Amino acid sequence: MKILAVSCSPRKKGNTVSLLEETLRGAAESGANIELFSVSGKNIRGCDGCYSCLTEGDCHIQDDMQPLYEKLIGADGIVFGSPIYFYGMTAQAKTIMDRTFALNKPGKSLANKVAGVIVVAGSLGLIDVLKDFYFFTTIKRMLPANFVAAYATEKRDAKKLEKGMNAAFKLGKEIVQLVDRKFEFPNEFPRNFFAFGTHTH
Ligand SMILES: Cc1cc2nc3c(=O)[nH]c(=O)nc-3n(C[C@H](O)[C@H](O)[C@H](O)COP(=O)(O)O)c2cc1C
């Protein structure tokens, strides 16, 4: 079993990474193979809306999203982490979400993977970003695990949060337990935002 943590903080070893590492430690203790991917120092460009992923099958942008695609596809459980930037997720987090538009077919999708979320703020915006992450994971037909929302500002603040670090550790164990359940949405269920939900005028 493979559990992947994706840190969307541009800070190298900041609070998001501290909490994600704790989640991975919990997952490893439960027997999972673990990996941390951090956007820090990476080149991940914005989706250019060419739709070639729908027509050709792959995203044409050759950057650090390409290895991340492989890691996302290969993971059984994924924990996304982002700090709050201007009451929203980081630009890097949104960019990754947009680029997963290319993961839209069987064998190349996020469907049925367990998703956990970690958000970190100095003061305001945690709930809004949690909602955005859970709407993303819902549309992707991922299976929602728990979340951790922590208050931290300076780089090493999160490490001092006993309750937050403990919750992050437990999240790792929970993700492993949920993956073990092998939950699967029926194949005919819609799983992208063209088909998801009902919009009426
Ligand atoms: C550009 C920028 C915008 C931020 N905006 C917010 C904000 O809207 N609300 C908030 O509570 N904290 C905000 N923060 C503080 C970060 O969320 C906080 O420092 C967090 O711990 C950073 O996590 P990291 O160490 O994982 O990067 C902002 C920080 C930066 C650099």
JSON list of C-alpha atoms and ligand atoms in Angstrom, two decimals, residues 7-19 81-88 90 119-126 150-158, ligand 1:
[
{"chain": "A", "resi": 7, "resn": "SER", "atom": "CA", "xyz": [2.67, 19.57, 0.32]},
{"chain": "A", "resi": 8, "resn": "CYS", "atom": "CA", "xyz": [1.44, 22.64, -1.53]},
{"chain": "A", "resi": 9, "resn": "SER", "atom": "CA", "xyz": [3.49, 25.03, 0.58]},
{"chain": "A", "resi": 10, "resn": "PRO", "atom": "CA", "xyz": [6.31, 26.86, -1.17]},
{"chain": "A", "resi": 11, "resn": "ARG", "atom": "CA", "xyz": [8.17, 26.87, 2.17]},
{"chain": "A", "resi": 12, "resn": "LYS", "atom": "CA", "xyz": [10.74, 24.11, 2.23]},
{"chain": "A", "resi": 13, "resn": "LYS", "atom": "CA", "xyz": [10.24, 22.65, 5.68]},
{"chain": "A", "resi": 14, "resn": "GLY", "atom": "CA", "xyz": [7.34, 24.62, 7.03]},
{"chain": "A", "resi": 15, "resn": "ASN", "atom": "CA", "xyz": [4.28, 23.78, 9.06]},
{"chain": "A", "resi": 16, "resn": "THR", "atom": "CA", "xyz": [2.43, 21.92, 6.31]},
{"chain": "A", "resi": 17, "resn": "VAL", "atom": "CA", "xyz": [5.38, 19.58, 5.80]},
{"chain": "A", "resi": 18, "resn": "SER", "atom": "CA", "xyz": [5.75, 19.03, 9.57]},
{"chain": "A", "resi": 19, "resn": "LEU", "atom": "CA", "xyz": [2.12, 17.90, 9.83]},
{"chain": "A", "resi": 81, "resn": "GLY", "atom": "CA", "xyz": [-1.66, 19.80, 2.57]},
{"chain": "A", "resi": 82, "resn": "SER", "atom": "CA", "xyz": [-1.80, 23.54, 2.03]},
{"chain": "A", "resi": 83, "resn": "PRO", "atom": "CA", "xyz": [-1.24, 26.66, 4.04]},
{"chain": "A", "resi": 84, "resn": "ILE", "atom": "CA", "xyz": [-3.84, 29.42, 3.77]},
{"chain": "A", "resi": 85, "resn": "TYR", "atom": "CA", "xyz": [-2.73, 32.23, 1.47]},
{"chain": "A", "resi": 86, "resn": "PHE", "atom": "CA", "xyz": [-5.09, 35.21, 1.25]},
{"chain": "A", "resi": 87, "resn": "TYR", "atom": "CA", "xyz": [-8.03, 33.22, 2.63]},
{"chain": "A", "resi": 88, "resn": "GLY", "atom": "CA", "xyz": [-7.59, 30.52, 0.02]},
{"chain": "A", "resi": 90, "resn": "THR", "atom": "CA", "xyz": [-1.88, 28.40, -2.23]},
{"chain": "A", "resi": 119, "resn": "VAL", "atom": "CA", "xyz": [-4.60, 22.97, 6.25]},
{"chain": "A", "resi": 120, "resn": "VAL", "atom": "CA", "xyz": [-2.54, 25.50, 8.18]},
{"chain": "A", "resi": 121, "resn": "ALA", "atom": "CA", "xyz": [-3.30, 29.16, 8.85]},
{"chain": "A", "resi": 122, "resn": "GLY", "atom": "CA", "xyz": [-1.90, 31.96, 10.93]},
{"chain": "A", "resi": 123, "resn": "SER", "atom": "CA", "xyz": [-5.41, 33.11, 11.77]},
{"chain": "A", "resi": 124, "resn": "LEU", "atom": "CA", "xyz": [-8.19, 32.97, 9.15]},
{"chain": "A", "resi": 125, "resn": "GLY", "atom": "CA", "xyz": [-9.41, 30.86, 6.23]},
{"chain": "A", "resi": 126, "resn": "LEU", "atom": "CA", "xyz": [-9.14, 27.23, 7.33]},
{"chain": "A", "resi": 150, "resn": "ALA", "atom": "CA", "xyz": [-3.97, 23.87, 12.52]},
{"chain": "A", "resi": 151, "resn": "TYR", "atom": "CA", "xyz": [-3.01, 27.38, 13.57]},
{"chain": "A", "resi": 152, "resn": "ALA", "atom": "CA", "xyz": [0.67, 28.09, 13.00]},
{"chain": "A", "resi": 153, "resn": "THR", "atom": "CA", "xyz": [2.63, 31.00, 11.58]},
{"chain": "A", "resi": 154, "resn": "GLU", "atom": "CA", "xyz": [6.39, 30.73, 11.99]},
{"chain": "A", "resi": 155, "resn": "LYS", "atom": "CA", "xyz": [8.16, 27.86, 10.26]},
{"chain": "A", "resi": 156, "resn": "ARG", "atom": "CA", "xyz": [8.47, 25.54, 13.24]},
{"chain": "A", "resi": 157, "resn": "ASP", "atom": "CA", "xyz": [5.21, 26.45, 15.02]},
{"chain": "A", "resi": 158, "resn": "ALA", "atom": "CA", "xyz": [3.30, 23.31, 14.00]},
{"chain": "B", "resi": 1, "resn": "LIG", "atom": "C1", "xyz": [1.39, 35.19, 0.90]},
{"chain": "B", "resi": 1, "resn": "LIG", "atom": "C2", "xyz": [0.85, 34.71, 2.23]},
{"chain": "B", "resi": 1, "resn": "LIG", "atom": "C3", "xyz": [-0.49, 34.85, 2.50]},
{"chain": "B", "resi": 1, "resn": "LIG", "atom": "C4", "xyz": [-1.02, 34.40, 3.71]},
{"chain": "B", "resi": 1, "resn": "LIG", "atom": "N1", "xyz": [-2.36, 34.54, 3.93]},
{"chain": "B", "resi": 1, "resn": "LIG", "atom": "C5", "xyz": [-2.89, 34.09, 5.08]},
{"chain": "B", "resi": 1, "resn": "LIG", "atom": "C6", "xyz": [-4.31, 34.19, 5.30]},
{"chain": "B", "resi": 1, "resn": "LIG", "atom": "O1", "xyz": [-5.08, 34.65, 4.48]},
{"chain": "B", "resi": 1, "resn": "LIG", "atom": "N2", "xyz": [-4.80, 33.71, 6.48]},
{"chain": "B", "resi": 1, "resn": "LIG", "atom": "C7", "xyz": [-3.98, 33.19, 7.44]},
{"chain": "B", "resi": 1, "resn": "LIG", "atom": "O2", "xyz": [-4.48, 32.80, 8.49]},
{"chain": "B", "resi": 1, "resn": "LIG", "atom": "N3", "xyz": [-2.64, 33.06, 7.26]},
{"chain": "B", "resi": 1, "resn": "LIG", "atom": "C8", "xyz": [-2.08, 33.49, 6.10]},
{"chain": "B", "resi": 1, "resn": "LIG", "atom": "N4", "xyz": [-0.73, 33.34, 5.88]},
{"chain": "B", "resi": 1, "resn": "LIG", "atom": "C9", "xyz": [0.10, 32.66, 6.90]},
{"chain": "B", "resi": 1, "resn": "LIG", "atom": "C10", "xyz": [0.37, 31.18, 6.57]},
{"chain": "B", "resi": 1, "resn": "LIG", "atom": "O3", "xyz": [-0.83, 30.48, 6.34]},
{"chain": "B", "resi": 1, "resn": "LIG", "atom": "C11", "xyz": [1.12, 30.54, 7.75]},
{"chain": "B", "resi": 1, "resn": "LIG", "atom": "O4", "xyz": [2.35, 31.19, 7.94]},
{"chain": "B", "resi": 1, "resn": "LIG", "atom": "C12", "xyz": [1.35, 29.05, 7.59]},
{"chain": "B", "resi": 1, "resn": "LIG", "atom": "O5", "xyz": [1.86, 28.54, 8.80]},
{"chain": "B", "resi": 1, "resn": "LIG", "atom": "C13", "xyz": [2.34, 28.75, 6.48]},
{"chain": "B", "resi": 1, "resn": "LIG", "atom": "O6", "xyz": [2.47, 27.35, 6.36]},
{"chain": "B", "resi": 1, "resn": "LIG", "atom": "P1", "xyz": [3.83, 26.66, 5.82]},
{"chain": "B", "resi": 1, "resn": "LIG", "atom": "O7", "xyz": [4.85, 26.88, 6.90]},
{"chain": "B", "resi": 1, "resn": "LIG", "atom": "O8", "xyz": [3.48, 25.26, 5.61]},
{"chain": "B", "resi": 1, "resn": "LIG", "atom": "O9", "xyz": [4.19, 27.36, 4.55]},
{"chain": "B", "resi": 1, "resn": "LIG", "atom": "C14", "xyz": [-0.17, 33.81, 4.70]},
{"chain": "B", "resi": 1, "resn": "LIG", "atom": "C15", "xyz": [1.20, 33.67, 4.41]},
{"chain": "B", "resi": 1, "resn": "LIG", "atom": "C16", "xyz": [1.71, 34.11, 3.20]},
{"chain": "B", "resi": 1, "resn": "LIG", "atom": "C17", "xyz": [3.19, 33.96, 2.91]}
]
